[in-house]
Amino acid sequence: MILNVVLALSLAVAPAPKWERTTSDSPAFLTKDHEIDGGLAIALDWEKRPVWRVTRWTGRTWRTMTAPAAFAGAKNAEISRSWAFAGKGGTIHAWRISGTRWKDHPIRSAGRLVDAAVAADGEVWVAGTGKRAWRWDGARWHRQDTPHAAVRLLAAGGDDVWALSGDRRTPMHWDGGQWTPTALPAENLPPTPKGGMSGACGTRWTAPAVEITDWAADAAGGVWASAEVRSHAAKCVGHVYGTLRTFALHWDGERWRRVDLPVEPARLEHVATDASGAVWFGSDRRPEVVLRAGGWQRITAPRGLELLDEMGPTADGRGVWVWAGRIYRLS
C-alpha cells in the first residue's frame, strides 16, 4: 500500500519528460541499422551501396565525419563512447577517435566482429564469433574467452563487465579474474503455447524462457535490462518466436531481480540510463516509462514519432538519445 501511494505521488508531481528534436546533415539517419552512444552515432546508408556513416554531436547538430575505408565498407560495425569498431577481412579494427583523428588498434585473425563495449575507465572489450573475447588494457589486447558465445557486451567498469549468451538467456559476469554465468529469474512463467506453425518451423513451441533484449549500467554499479518471456517455433529457434510477457530486470550485485513496470507493452526492447540515475525503458514503438527519483513516470511521445530503433546515453549525461526516424533528446 505504501508503495502504491509513493508511486501515485511520483506520477502526479514530477515534471513530464521533455522532448528535443535534433538535426543532421546525413541522409543515413533516415535508414535502419543505427547505433548511438554519447557524442557519436553510426548508420548504414543504403542509398547507393551499403556504407557505414559516422556522425558526431557538435552540441547543436549531428555532423558527418570522414571515416577510414575499412569502417565505411565493413559488413558490421559498432560504437561505444569514443571508439568505433568494424570487422573486415578477418581483422577486427578498433579505432579510438579524438577530434577528427582515428587511431586503429586492430585484432588480427580475429574473425567476425559481434559486439564491443568501452568502460568509463577506458578499458575496451570486443566479442568475436564463438566464445572469443578480447580486453584492451591501454597497450595491448588480451584474450579473455567467454563460457558461452556472446552476442552483447556491457562494460560497467574494468572489473565489472557483462556478456550475454547467444540465446540471450545467460548473462556472464567478468570480475577482473574470471567469467561467471548468472541465472535469470524463471518463476511464474506462462505455460507453453498450444498449437504451432505449419511448414518448416514445425507444429510446436519451445518452453517459455526469459530473454534479455537490451541492458545498461547505472552509476551505482547496478545493471538494468529489458526482458521478454519468449517461446520459439521448435524448428526455427531464434528466428520465429512469440512474446508472452514483458518486464524489467535489475542486477543488485548478487542476483537478478524481476521489476514489474507500470505498463506492459507488447514488446520491450530498449533500456538506457543517464547521469542523474534515471532508467529509461522503450518498446519497439516508443519510449514507455522512466524510473527516477524513486518513482515511475509514463512517457507521452510527440506526434509523428516513428518506430523506435535505438536509445542511448548522451555525451553530457542529460537525458538519453532516442532514435525514431530522427534523433531526439529525452530528458
C-alpha positions as YAML, in Angstrom:
chain: A
units: angstrom
residues:
- id: 1
  name: MET
  ca: [0.00, 0.00, 0.00]
- id: 2
  name: ILE
  ca: [2.80, 2.44, 0.86]
- id: 3
  name: LEU
  ca: [4.48, 1.65, -2.46]
- id: 4
  name: ASN
  ca: [1.25, 2.48, -4.32]
- id: 5
  name: VAL
  ca: [0.97, 5.83, -2.53]
- id: 6
  name: VAL
  ca: [4.56, 6.76, -3.31]
- id: 7
  name: LEU
  ca: [4.09, 5.76, -6.96]
- id: 8
  name: ALA
  ca: [0.92, 7.82, -7.28]
- id: 9
  name: LEU
  ca: [2.59, 10.89, -5.76]
- id: 10
  name: SER
  ca: [5.58, 10.50, -8.09]
- id: 11
  name: LEU
  ca: [3.40, 10.26, -11.15]
- id: 12
  name: ALA
  ca: [1.36, 13.26, -10.04]
- id: 13
  name: VAL
  ca: [4.05, 15.79, -9.10]
- id: 14
  name: ALA
  ca: [7.10, 15.01, -11.26]
- id: 15
  name: PRO
  ca: [7.55, 17.17, -14.37]
- id: 16
  name: ALA
  ca: [6.80, 15.41, -17.65]
- id: 17
  name: PRO
  ca: [9.81, 14.18, -19.65]
- id: 18
  name: LYS
  ca: [10.91, 16.77, -22.21]
- id: 19
  name: TRP
  ca: [11.47, 16.06, -25.92]
- id: 20
  name: GLU
  ca: [14.02, 18.00, -28.02]
- id: 21
  name: ARG
  ca: [14.36, 17.25, -31.75]
- id: 22
  name: THR
  ca: [17.86, 17.42, -33.28]
- id: 23
  name: THR
  ca: [19.05, 17.86, -36.87]
- id: 24
  name: SER
  ca: [21.60, 16.04, -39.02]
- id: 25
  name: ASP
  ca: [23.36, 16.58, -42.34]
- id: 26
  name: SER
  ca: [23.35, 12.83, -43.18]
- id: 27
  name: PRO
  ca: [20.60, 11.05, -45.14]
- id: 28
  name: ALA
  ca: [21.80, 7.82, -43.49]
- id: 29
  name: PHE
  ca: [19.85, 8.85, -40.43]
- id: 30
  name: LEU
  ca: [16.67, 8.02, -42.31]
- id: 31
  name: THR
  ca: [17.71, 4.37, -42.75]
- id: 32
  name: LYS
  ca: [17.89, 1.41, -40.40]
- id: 33
  name: ASP
  ca: [20.82, -0.27, -38.60]
- id: 34
  name: HIS
  ca: [21.58, 2.51, -36.15]
- id: 35
  name: GLU
  ca: [23.68, 2.82, -33.02]
- id: 36
  name: ILE
  ca: [24.15, 5.86, -30.78]
- id: 37
  name: ASP
  ca: [26.35, 6.36, -27.73]
- id: 38
  name: GLY
  ca: [27.39, 9.66, -26.18]
- id: 39
  name: GLY
  ca: [28.56, 12.05, -28.88]
- id: 40
  name: LEU
  ca: [28.83, 9.50, -31.71]
- id: 41
  name: ALA
  ca: [26.24, 7.80, -33.91]
- id: 42
  name: ILE
  ca: [26.52, 5.39, -36.84]
- id: 43
  name: ALA
  ca: [24.08, 4.25, -39.50]
- id: 44
  name: LEU
  ca: [24.21, 2.00, -42.55]
- id: 45
  name: ASP
  ca: [23.48, 4.15, -45.61]
- id: 46
  name: TRP
  ca: [21.65, 2.13, -48.31]
- id: 47
  name: GLU
  ca: [21.16, 4.98, -50.80]
- id: 48
  name: LYS
  ca: [23.65, 3.72, -53.42]
- id: 49
  name: ARG
  ca: [25.50, 0.85, -51.78]
- id: 50
  name: PRO
  ca: [25.78, -0.20, -48.13]
- id: 51
  name: VAL
  ca: [28.22, 2.21, -46.46]
- id: 52
  name: TRP
  ca: [28.61, 2.91, -42.75]
- id: 53
  name: ARG
  ca: [28.37, 6.60, -41.88]
- id: 54
  name: VAL
  ca: [29.57, 8.07, -38.60]
- id: 55
  name: THR
  ca: [28.40, 11.40, -37.23]
- id: 56
  name: ARG
  ca: [29.43, 13.49, -34.23]
- id: 57
  name: TRP
  ca: [27.25, 15.64, -31.99]
- id: 58
  name: THR
  ca: [28.55, 19.23, -32.04]
- id: 59
  name: GLY
  ca: [26.34, 20.40, -29.19]
- id: 60
  name: ARG
  ca: [23.84, 21.81, -31.70]
- id: 61
  name: THR
  ca: [23.57, 19.30, -34.56]
- id: 62
  name: TRP
  ca: [24.91, 16.00, -35.93]
- id: 63
  name: ARG
  ca: [27.77, 16.36, -38.46]
- id: 64
  name: THR
  ca: [29.13, 13.63, -40.73]
- id: 65
  name: MET
  ca: [32.74, 12.60, -40.14]
- id: 66
  name: THR
  ca: [35.21, 11.15, -42.62]
- id: 67
  name: ALA
  ca: [35.78, 7.51, -41.65]
- id: 68
  name: PRO
  ca: [38.50, 5.03, -42.70]
- id: 69
  name: ALA
  ca: [37.66, 2.88, -45.72]
- id: 70
  name: ALA
  ca: [37.70, -0.26, -43.54]
- id: 71
  name: PHE
  ca: [34.95, 1.24, -41.40]
- id: 72
  name: ALA
  ca: [32.79, 2.52, -44.23]
- id: 73
  name: GLY
  ca: [32.98, -0.75, -46.16]
- id: 74
  name: ALA
  ca: [32.61, -3.13, -43.22]
- id: 75
  name: LYS
  ca: [29.82, -5.70, -43.08]
- id: 76
  name: ASN
  ca: [29.18, -4.92, -39.43]
- id: 77
  name: ALA
  ca: [30.19, -2.03, -37.18]
- id: 78
  name: GLU
  ca: [29.79, -0.88, -33.58]
- id: 79
  name: ILE
  ca: [30.46, 2.22, -31.46]
- id: 80
  name: SER
  ca: [30.97, 2.72, -27.74]
- id: 81
  name: ARG
  ca: [31.93, 6.02, -26.11]
- id: 82
  name: SER
  ca: [34.75, 7.49, -28.26]
- id: 83
  name: TRP
  ca: [35.57, 4.22, -30.03]
- id: 84
  name: ALA
  ca: [34.40, 2.75, -33.33]
- id: 85
  name: PHE
  ca: [34.75, -0.91, -34.36]
- id: 86
  name: ALA
  ca: [34.47, -2.78, -37.66]
- id: 87
  name: GLY
  ca: [35.22, -6.25, -38.88]
- id: 88
  name: LYS
  ca: [36.72, -6.74, -42.34]
- id: 89
  name: GLY
  ca: [38.84, -9.46, -43.94]
- id: 90
  name: GLY
  ca: [39.25, -11.43, -40.71]
- id: 91
  name: THR
  ca: [40.58, -8.40, -38.81]
- id: 92
  name: ILE
  ca: [38.61, -6.56, -36.16]
- id: 93
  name: HIS
  ca: [39.53, -2.88, -36.27]
- id: 94
  name: ALA
  ca: [39.19, -0.84, -33.08]
- id: 95
  name: TRP
  ca: [39.63, 2.89, -33.59]
- id: 96
  name: ARG
  ca: [39.90, 5.43, -30.82]
- id: 97
  name: ILE
  ca: [38.51, 8.72, -32.09]
- id: 98
  name: SER
  ca: [39.95, 12.04, -30.91]
- id: 99
  name: GLY
  ca: [38.60, 15.05, -32.76]
- id: 100
  name: THR
  ca: [38.81, 14.01, -36.42]
- id: 101
  name: ARG
  ca: [41.69, 11.56, -35.86]
- id: 102
  name: TRP
  ca: [41.13, 7.79, -35.92]
- id: 103
  name: LYS
  ca: [43.82, 5.60, -34.32]
- id: 104
  name: ASP
  ca: [43.48, 1.88, -35.04]
- id: 105
  name: HIS
  ca: [44.29, -0.91, -32.59]
- id: 106
  name: PRO
  ca: [43.49, -3.96, -34.76]
- id: 107
  name: ILE
  ca: [42.90, -7.53, -33.63]
- id: 108
  name: ARG
  ca: [44.24, -9.65, -36.46]
- id: 109
  name: SER
  ca: [42.96, -13.10, -37.43]
- id: 110
  name: ALA
  ca: [40.00, -12.45, -35.15]
- id: 111
  name: GLY
  ca: [37.16, -13.42, -37.47]
- id: 112
  name: ARG
  ca: [33.85, -11.57, -37.40]
- id: 113
  name: LEU
  ca: [33.05, -8.68, -35.04]
- id: 114
  name: VAL
  ca: [30.00, -9.40, -32.86]
- id: 115
  name: ASP
  ca: [29.96, -6.55, -30.33]
- id: 116
  name: ALA
  ca: [32.16, -4.12, -28.41]
- id: 117
  name: ALA
  ca: [31.92, -2.06, -25.25]
- id: 118
  name: VAL
  ca: [34.08, 0.58, -23.56]
- id: 119
  name: ALA
  ca: [34.05, 1.20, -19.81]
- id: 120
  name: ALA
  ca: [34.18, 4.67, -18.26]
- id: 121
  name: ASP
  ca: [37.77, 3.99, -17.14]
- id: 122
  name: GLY
  ca: [38.76, 3.43, -20.78]
- id: 123
  name: GLU
  ca: [39.09, -0.35, -20.79]
- id: 124
  name: VAL
  ca: [37.84, -1.81, -24.08]
- id: 125
  name: TRP
  ca: [36.16, -5.17, -24.69]
- id: 126
  name: VAL
  ca: [35.45, -6.87, -28.02]
- id: 127
  name: ALA
  ca: [33.47, -10.04, -28.72]
- id: 128
  name: GLY
  ca: [34.00, -12.16, -31.81]
- id: 129
  name: THR
  ca: [32.34, -15.32, -33.09]
- id: 130
  name: GLY
  ca: [32.31, -18.44, -30.97]
- id: 131
  name: LYS
  ca: [33.48, -17.77, -27.43]
- id: 132
  name: ARG
  ca: [36.26, -15.38, -28.40]
- id: 133
  name: ALA
  ca: [36.63, -12.12, -26.50]
- id: 134
  name: TRP
  ca: [39.46, -9.61, -26.05]
- id: 135
  name: ARG
  ca: [40.30, -6.93, -23.48]
- id: 136
  name: TRP
  ca: [42.36, -3.81, -24.30]
- id: 137
  name: ASP
  ca: [44.39, -2.57, -21.30]
- id: 138
  name: GLY
  ca: [45.62, 0.62, -22.96]
- id: 139
  name: ALA
  ca: [48.65, -1.00, -24.59]
- id: 140
  name: ARG
  ca: [47.67, -4.40, -25.98]
- id: 141
  name: TRP
  ca: [44.87, -6.94, -26.39]
- id: 142
  name: HIS
  ca: [44.38, -9.87, -24.01]
- id: 143
  name: ARG
  ca: [42.30, -12.92, -24.94]
- id: 144
  name: GLN
  ca: [39.55, -13.49, -22.35]
- id: 145
  name: ASP
  ca: [37.16, -16.04, -23.86]
- id: 146
  name: THR
  ca: [33.62, -16.29, -22.51]
- id: 147
  name: PRO
  ca: [31.96, -19.53, -21.23]
- id: 148
  name: HIS
  ca: [29.30, -19.27, -23.96]
- id: 149
  name: ALA
  ca: [29.29, -17.50, -27.32]
- id: 150
  name: ALA
  ca: [28.25, -13.88, -26.68]
- id: 151
  name: VAL
  ca: [26.01, -11.55, -28.66]
- id: 152
  name: ARG
  ca: [26.10, -8.44, -26.42]
- id: 153
  name: LEU
  ca: [28.68, -6.79, -24.17]
- id: 154
  name: LEU
  ca: [28.21, -4.27, -21.36]
- id: 155
  name: ALA
  ca: [31.19, -2.62, -19.65]
- id: 156
  name: ALA
  ca: [30.25, -1.09, -16.30]
- id: 157
  name: GLY
  ca: [33.95, -0.89, -15.31]
- id: 158
  name: GLY
  ca: [37.29, -2.57, -15.94]
- id: 159
  name: ASP
  ca: [36.50, -5.34, -13.44]
- id: 160
  name: ASP
  ca: [32.75, -5.21, -13.99]
- id: 161
  name: VAL
  ca: [31.89, -6.43, -17.49]
- id: 162
  name: TRP
  ca: [28.93, -8.41, -18.79]
- id: 163
  name: ALA
  ca: [28.50, -10.65, -21.83]
- id: 164
  name: LEU
  ca: [25.14, -12.05, -22.94]
- id: 165
  name: SER
  ca: [24.93, -15.57, -24.36]
- id: 166
  name: GLY
  ca: [23.70, -16.17, -27.90]
- id: 167
  name: ASP
  ca: [20.27, -17.32, -26.74]
- id: 168
  name: ARG
  ca: [20.04, -14.17, -24.55]
- id: 169
  name: ARG
  ca: [19.22, -16.28, -21.50]
- id: 170
  name: THR
  ca: [22.57, -16.33, -19.65]
- id: 171
  name: PRO
  ca: [24.33, -13.10, -18.57]
- id: 172
  name: MET
  ca: [28.03, -13.76, -17.86]
- id: 173
  name: HIS
  ca: [29.93, -11.51, -15.45]
- id: 174
  name: TRP
  ca: [33.65, -10.68, -15.54]
- id: 175
  name: ASP
  ca: [35.03, -9.70, -12.11]
- id: 176
  name: GLY
  ca: [38.59, -8.98, -13.16]
- id: 177
  name: GLY
  ca: [39.74, -12.58, -12.99]
- id: 178
  name: GLN
  ca: [37.10, -14.86, -14.46]
- id: 179
  name: TRP
  ca: [33.72, -15.12, -16.18]
- id: 180
  name: THR
  ca: [30.78, -16.36, -14.10]
- id: 181
  name: PRO
  ca: [27.41, -17.28, -15.67]
- id: 182
  name: THR
  ca: [24.40, -15.92, -13.74]
- id: 183
  name: ALA
  ca: [20.79, -17.11, -13.72]
- id: 184
  name: LEU
  ca: [17.74, -15.07, -14.68]
- id: 185
  name: PRO
  ca: [14.55, -15.41, -12.58]
- id: 186
  name: ALA
  ca: [12.36, -18.13, -14.01]
- id: 187
  name: GLU
  ca: [9.47, -18.33, -11.56]
- id: 188
  name: ASN
  ca: [5.83, -17.86, -12.59]
- id: 189
  name: LEU
  ca: [6.43, -18.35, -16.30]
- id: 190
  name: PRO
  ca: [3.35, -18.80, -18.50]
- id: 191
  name: PRO
  ca: [2.62, -22.24, -19.93]
- id: 192
  name: THR
  ca: [3.93, -23.36, -23.31]
- id: 193
  name: PRO
  ca: [1.60, -22.11, -26.07]
- id: 194
  name: LYS
  ca: [-0.61, -24.74, -27.63]
- id: 195
  name: GLY
  ca: [-0.75, -25.45, -31.33]
- id: 196
  name: GLY
  ca: [2.11, -24.45, -33.58]
- id: 197
  name: MET
  ca: [3.02, -23.35, -37.07]
- id: 198
  name: SER
  ca: [2.70, -25.11, -40.39]
- id: 199
  name: GLY
  ca: [5.59, -25.68, -42.74]
- id: 200
  name: ALA
  ca: [9.30, -25.94, -41.99]
- id: 201
  name: CYS
  ca: [9.00, -24.44, -38.50]
- id: 202
  name: GLY
  ca: [7.12, -27.45, -37.18]
- id: 203
  name: THR
  ca: [3.96, -27.74, -35.15]
- id: 204
  name: ARG
  ca: [5.04, -26.97, -31.60]
- id: 205
  name: TRP
  ca: [6.59, -24.23, -29.47]
- id: 206
  name: THR
  ca: [9.51, -24.37, -27.05]
- id: 207
  name: ALA
  ca: [9.03, -23.93, -23.30]
- id: 208
  name: PRO
  ca: [8.87, -20.21, -22.42]
- id: 209
  name: ALA
  ca: [12.06, -18.62, -21.07]
- id: 210
  name: VAL
  ca: [13.24, -15.16, -20.01]
- id: 211
  name: GLU
  ca: [15.48, -13.44, -22.61]
- id: 212
  name: ILE
  ca: [17.27, -10.10, -22.28]
- id: 213
  name: THR
  ca: [16.64, -7.71, -25.17]
- id: 214
  name: ASP
  ca: [18.83, -4.77, -24.03]
- id: 215
  name: TRP
  ca: [20.76, -3.63, -20.97]
- id: 216
  name: ALA
  ca: [22.51, -0.64, -19.42]
- id: 217
  name: ALA
  ca: [24.62, 0.07, -16.31]
- id: 218
  name: ASP
  ca: [23.91, 2.83, -13.80]
- id: 219
  name: ALA
  ca: [26.40, 4.96, -11.87]
- id: 220
  name: ALA
  ca: [25.96, 2.85, -8.72]
- id: 221
  name: GLY
  ca: [27.19, -0.32, -10.42]
- id: 222
  name: GLY
  ca: [23.77, -1.84, -10.95]
- id: 223
  name: VAL
  ca: [22.63, -3.26, -14.26]
- id: 224
  name: TRP
  ca: [19.15, -2.78, -15.74]
- id: 225
  name: ALA
  ca: [17.75, -4.90, -18.54]
- id: 226
  name: SER
  ca: [14.63, -5.02, -20.67]
- id: 227
  name: ALA
  ca: [13.34, -8.58, -20.91]
- id: 228
  name: GLU
  ca: [10.71, -10.68, -22.63]
- id: 229
  name: VAL
  ca: [9.35, -14.13, -21.93]
- id: 230
  name: ARG
  ca: [9.59, -15.82, -25.32]
- id: 231
  name: SER
  ca: [8.53, -19.11, -26.85]
- id: 232
  name: HIS
  ca: [10.17, -20.13, -30.14]
- id: 233
  name: ALA
  ca: [8.90, -22.21, -33.02]
- id: 234
  name: ALA
  ca: [10.60, -25.50, -32.25]
- id: 235
  name: LYS
  ca: [12.43, -25.96, -35.55]
- id: 236
  name: CYS
  ca: [13.14, -22.26, -36.13]
- id: 237
  name: VAL
  ca: [14.57, -21.26, -32.74]
- id: 238
  name: GLY
  ca: [15.99, -17.73, -32.86]
- id: 239
  name: HIS
  ca: [14.06, -16.82, -35.99]
- id: 240
  name: VAL
  ca: [10.38, -17.23, -35.18]
- id: 241
  name: TYR
  ca: [9.15, -16.53, -31.67]
- id: 242
  name: GLY
  ca: [6.26, -15.11, -29.71]
- id: 243
  name: THR
  ca: [6.49, -12.67, -26.79]
- id: 244
  name: LEU
  ca: [4.31, -13.84, -23.90]
- id: 245
  name: ARG
  ca: [5.24, -11.25, -21.24]
- id: 246
  name: THR
  ca: [7.50, -8.22, -20.73]
- id: 247
  name: PHE
  ca: [9.21, -6.82, -17.64]
- id: 248
  name: ALA
  ca: [12.47, -5.26, -16.45]
- id: 249
  name: LEU
  ca: [15.39, -6.91, -14.66]
- id: 250
  name: HIS
  ca: [17.85, -5.44, -12.15]
- id: 251
  name: TRP
  ca: [21.20, -6.83, -11.03]
- id: 252
  name: ASP
  ca: [21.76, -5.70, -7.43]
- id: 253
  name: GLY
  ca: [25.29, -7.08, -7.09]
- id: 254
  name: GLU
  ca: [24.19, -10.54, -6.02]
- id: 255
  name: ARG
  ca: [21.36, -11.68, -8.26]
- id: 256
  name: TRP
  ca: [18.89, -10.69, -10.95]
- id: 257
  name: ARG
  ca: [15.52, -9.48, -9.70]
- id: 258
  name: ARG
  ca: [12.35, -9.02, -11.69]
- id: 259
  name: VAL
  ca: [10.93, -5.48, -11.80]
- id: 260
  name: ASP
  ca: [7.35, -5.11, -12.99]
- id: 261
  name: LEU
  ca: [6.72, -1.93, -14.97]
- id: 262
  name: PRO
  ca: [3.58, 0.22, -14.56]
- id: 263
  name: VAL
  ca: [2.78, -0.66, -18.18]
- id: 264
  name: GLU
  ca: [3.23, -3.91, -20.10]
- id: 265
  name: PRO
  ca: [3.88, -3.19, -23.78]
- id: 266
  name: ALA
  ca: [3.62, -5.95, -26.35]
- id: 267
  name: ARG
  ca: [7.40, -5.74, -26.81]
- id: 268
  name: LEU
  ca: [10.19, -4.35, -24.59]
- id: 269
  name: GLU
  ca: [13.43, -3.84, -26.49]
- id: 270
  name: HIS
  ca: [15.33, -0.81, -25.17]
- id: 271
  name: VAL
  ca: [16.83, 0.49, -21.93]
- id: 272
  name: ALA
  ca: [19.22, 3.38, -21.29]
- id: 273
  name: THR
  ca: [20.50, 5.23, -18.20]
- id: 274
  name: ASP
  ca: [21.61, 8.81, -17.66]
- id: 275
  name: ALA
  ca: [23.93, 10.63, -15.26]
- id: 276
  name: SER
  ca: [21.08, 11.52, -12.88]
- id: 277
  name: GLY
  ca: [20.40, 7.84, -12.22]
- id: 278
  name: ALA
  ca: [17.22, 7.70, -14.30]
- id: 279
  name: VAL
  ca: [16.47, 4.45, -16.14]
- id: 280
  name: TRP
  ca: [14.52, 4.74, -19.41]
- id: 281
  name: PHE
  ca: [12.64, 1.80, -20.97]
- id: 282
  name: GLY
  ca: [11.26, 1.60, -24.51]
- id: 283
  name: SER
  ca: [9.23, -0.79, -26.62]
- id: 284
  name: ASP
  ca: [9.69, -1.28, -30.35]
- id: 285
  name: ARG
  ca: [7.31, 1.67, -30.85]
- id: 286
  name: ARG
  ca: [8.33, 4.40, -28.39]
- id: 287
  name: PRO
  ca: [9.90, 5.15, -25.00]
- id: 288
  name: GLU
  ca: [7.38, 3.86, -22.47]
- id: 289
  name: VAL
  ca: [8.43, 4.66, -18.89]
- id: 290
  name: VAL
  ca: [11.27, 6.16, -16.84]
- id: 291
  name: LEU
  ca: [12.28, 5.32, -13.28]
- id: 292
  name: ARG
  ca: [13.73, 8.36, -11.49]
- id: 293
  name: ALA
  ca: [13.66, 9.83, -8.01]
- id: 294
  name: GLY
  ca: [12.27, 6.55, -6.75]
- id: 295
  name: GLY
  ca: [9.09, 6.55, -8.85]
- id: 296
  name: TRP
  ca: [7.81, 5.64, -12.31]
- id: 297
  name: GLN
  ca: [6.68, 8.09, -14.97]
- id: 298
  name: ARG
  ca: [4.90, 7.21, -18.17]
- id: 299
  name: ILE
  ca: [6.23, 8.89, -21.30]
- id: 300
  name: THR
  ca: [3.99, 10.58, -23.84]
- id: 301
  name: ALA
  ca: [5.54, 10.50, -27.31]
- id: 302
  name: PRO
  ca: [5.25, 13.52, -29.65]
- id: 303
  name: ARG
  ca: [3.07, 13.31, -32.75]
- id: 304
  name: GLY
  ca: [4.74, 11.86, -35.81]
- id: 305
  name: LEU
  ca: [7.22, 9.75, -33.84]
- id: 306
  name: GLU
  ca: [8.34, 6.80, -35.96]
- id: 307
  name: LEU
  ca: [9.13, 3.30, -34.69]
- id: 308
  name: LEU
  ca: [11.86, 3.27, -32.06]
- id: 309
  name: ASP
  ca: [15.15, 1.94, -33.42]
- id: 310
  name: GLU
  ca: [17.67, 2.82, -30.72]
- id: 311
  name: MET
  ca: [18.18, 4.52, -27.35]
- id: 312
  name: GLY
  ca: [21.50, 5.54, -25.82]
- id: 313
  name: PRO
  ca: [23.21, 7.86, -23.33]
- id: 314
  name: THR
  ca: [24.01, 11.46, -24.25]
- id: 315
  name: ALA
  ca: [27.52, 12.89, -24.12]
- id: 316
  name: ASP
  ca: [26.70, 15.34, -21.31]
- id: 317
  name: GLY
  ca: [24.63, 12.85, -19.31]
- id: 318
  name: ARG
  ca: [21.46, 14.94, -19.59]
- id: 319
  name: GLY
  ca: [18.71, 12.50, -20.53]
- id: 320
  name: VAL
  ca: [19.03, 9.95, -23.32]
- id: 321
  name: TRP
  ca: [19.07, 9.89, -27.12]
- id: 322
  name: VAL
  ca: [16.01, 8.43, -28.82]
- id: 323
  name: TRP
  ca: [16.39, 7.38, -32.47]
- id: 324
  name: ALA
  ca: [12.98, 7.14, -34.11]
- id: 325
  name: GLY
  ca: [13.17, 8.35, -37.70]
- id: 326
  name: ARG
  ca: [15.31, 11.24, -36.44]
- id: 327
  name: ILE
  ca: [17.24, 11.72, -33.19]
- id: 328
  name: TYR
  ca: [15.61, 13.28, -30.14]
- id: 329
  name: ARG
  ca: [16.95, 14.13, -26.71]
- id: 330
  name: LEU
  ca: [14.58, 12.92, -24.00]
- id: 331
  name: SER
  ca: [15.20, 14.37, -20.54]
...
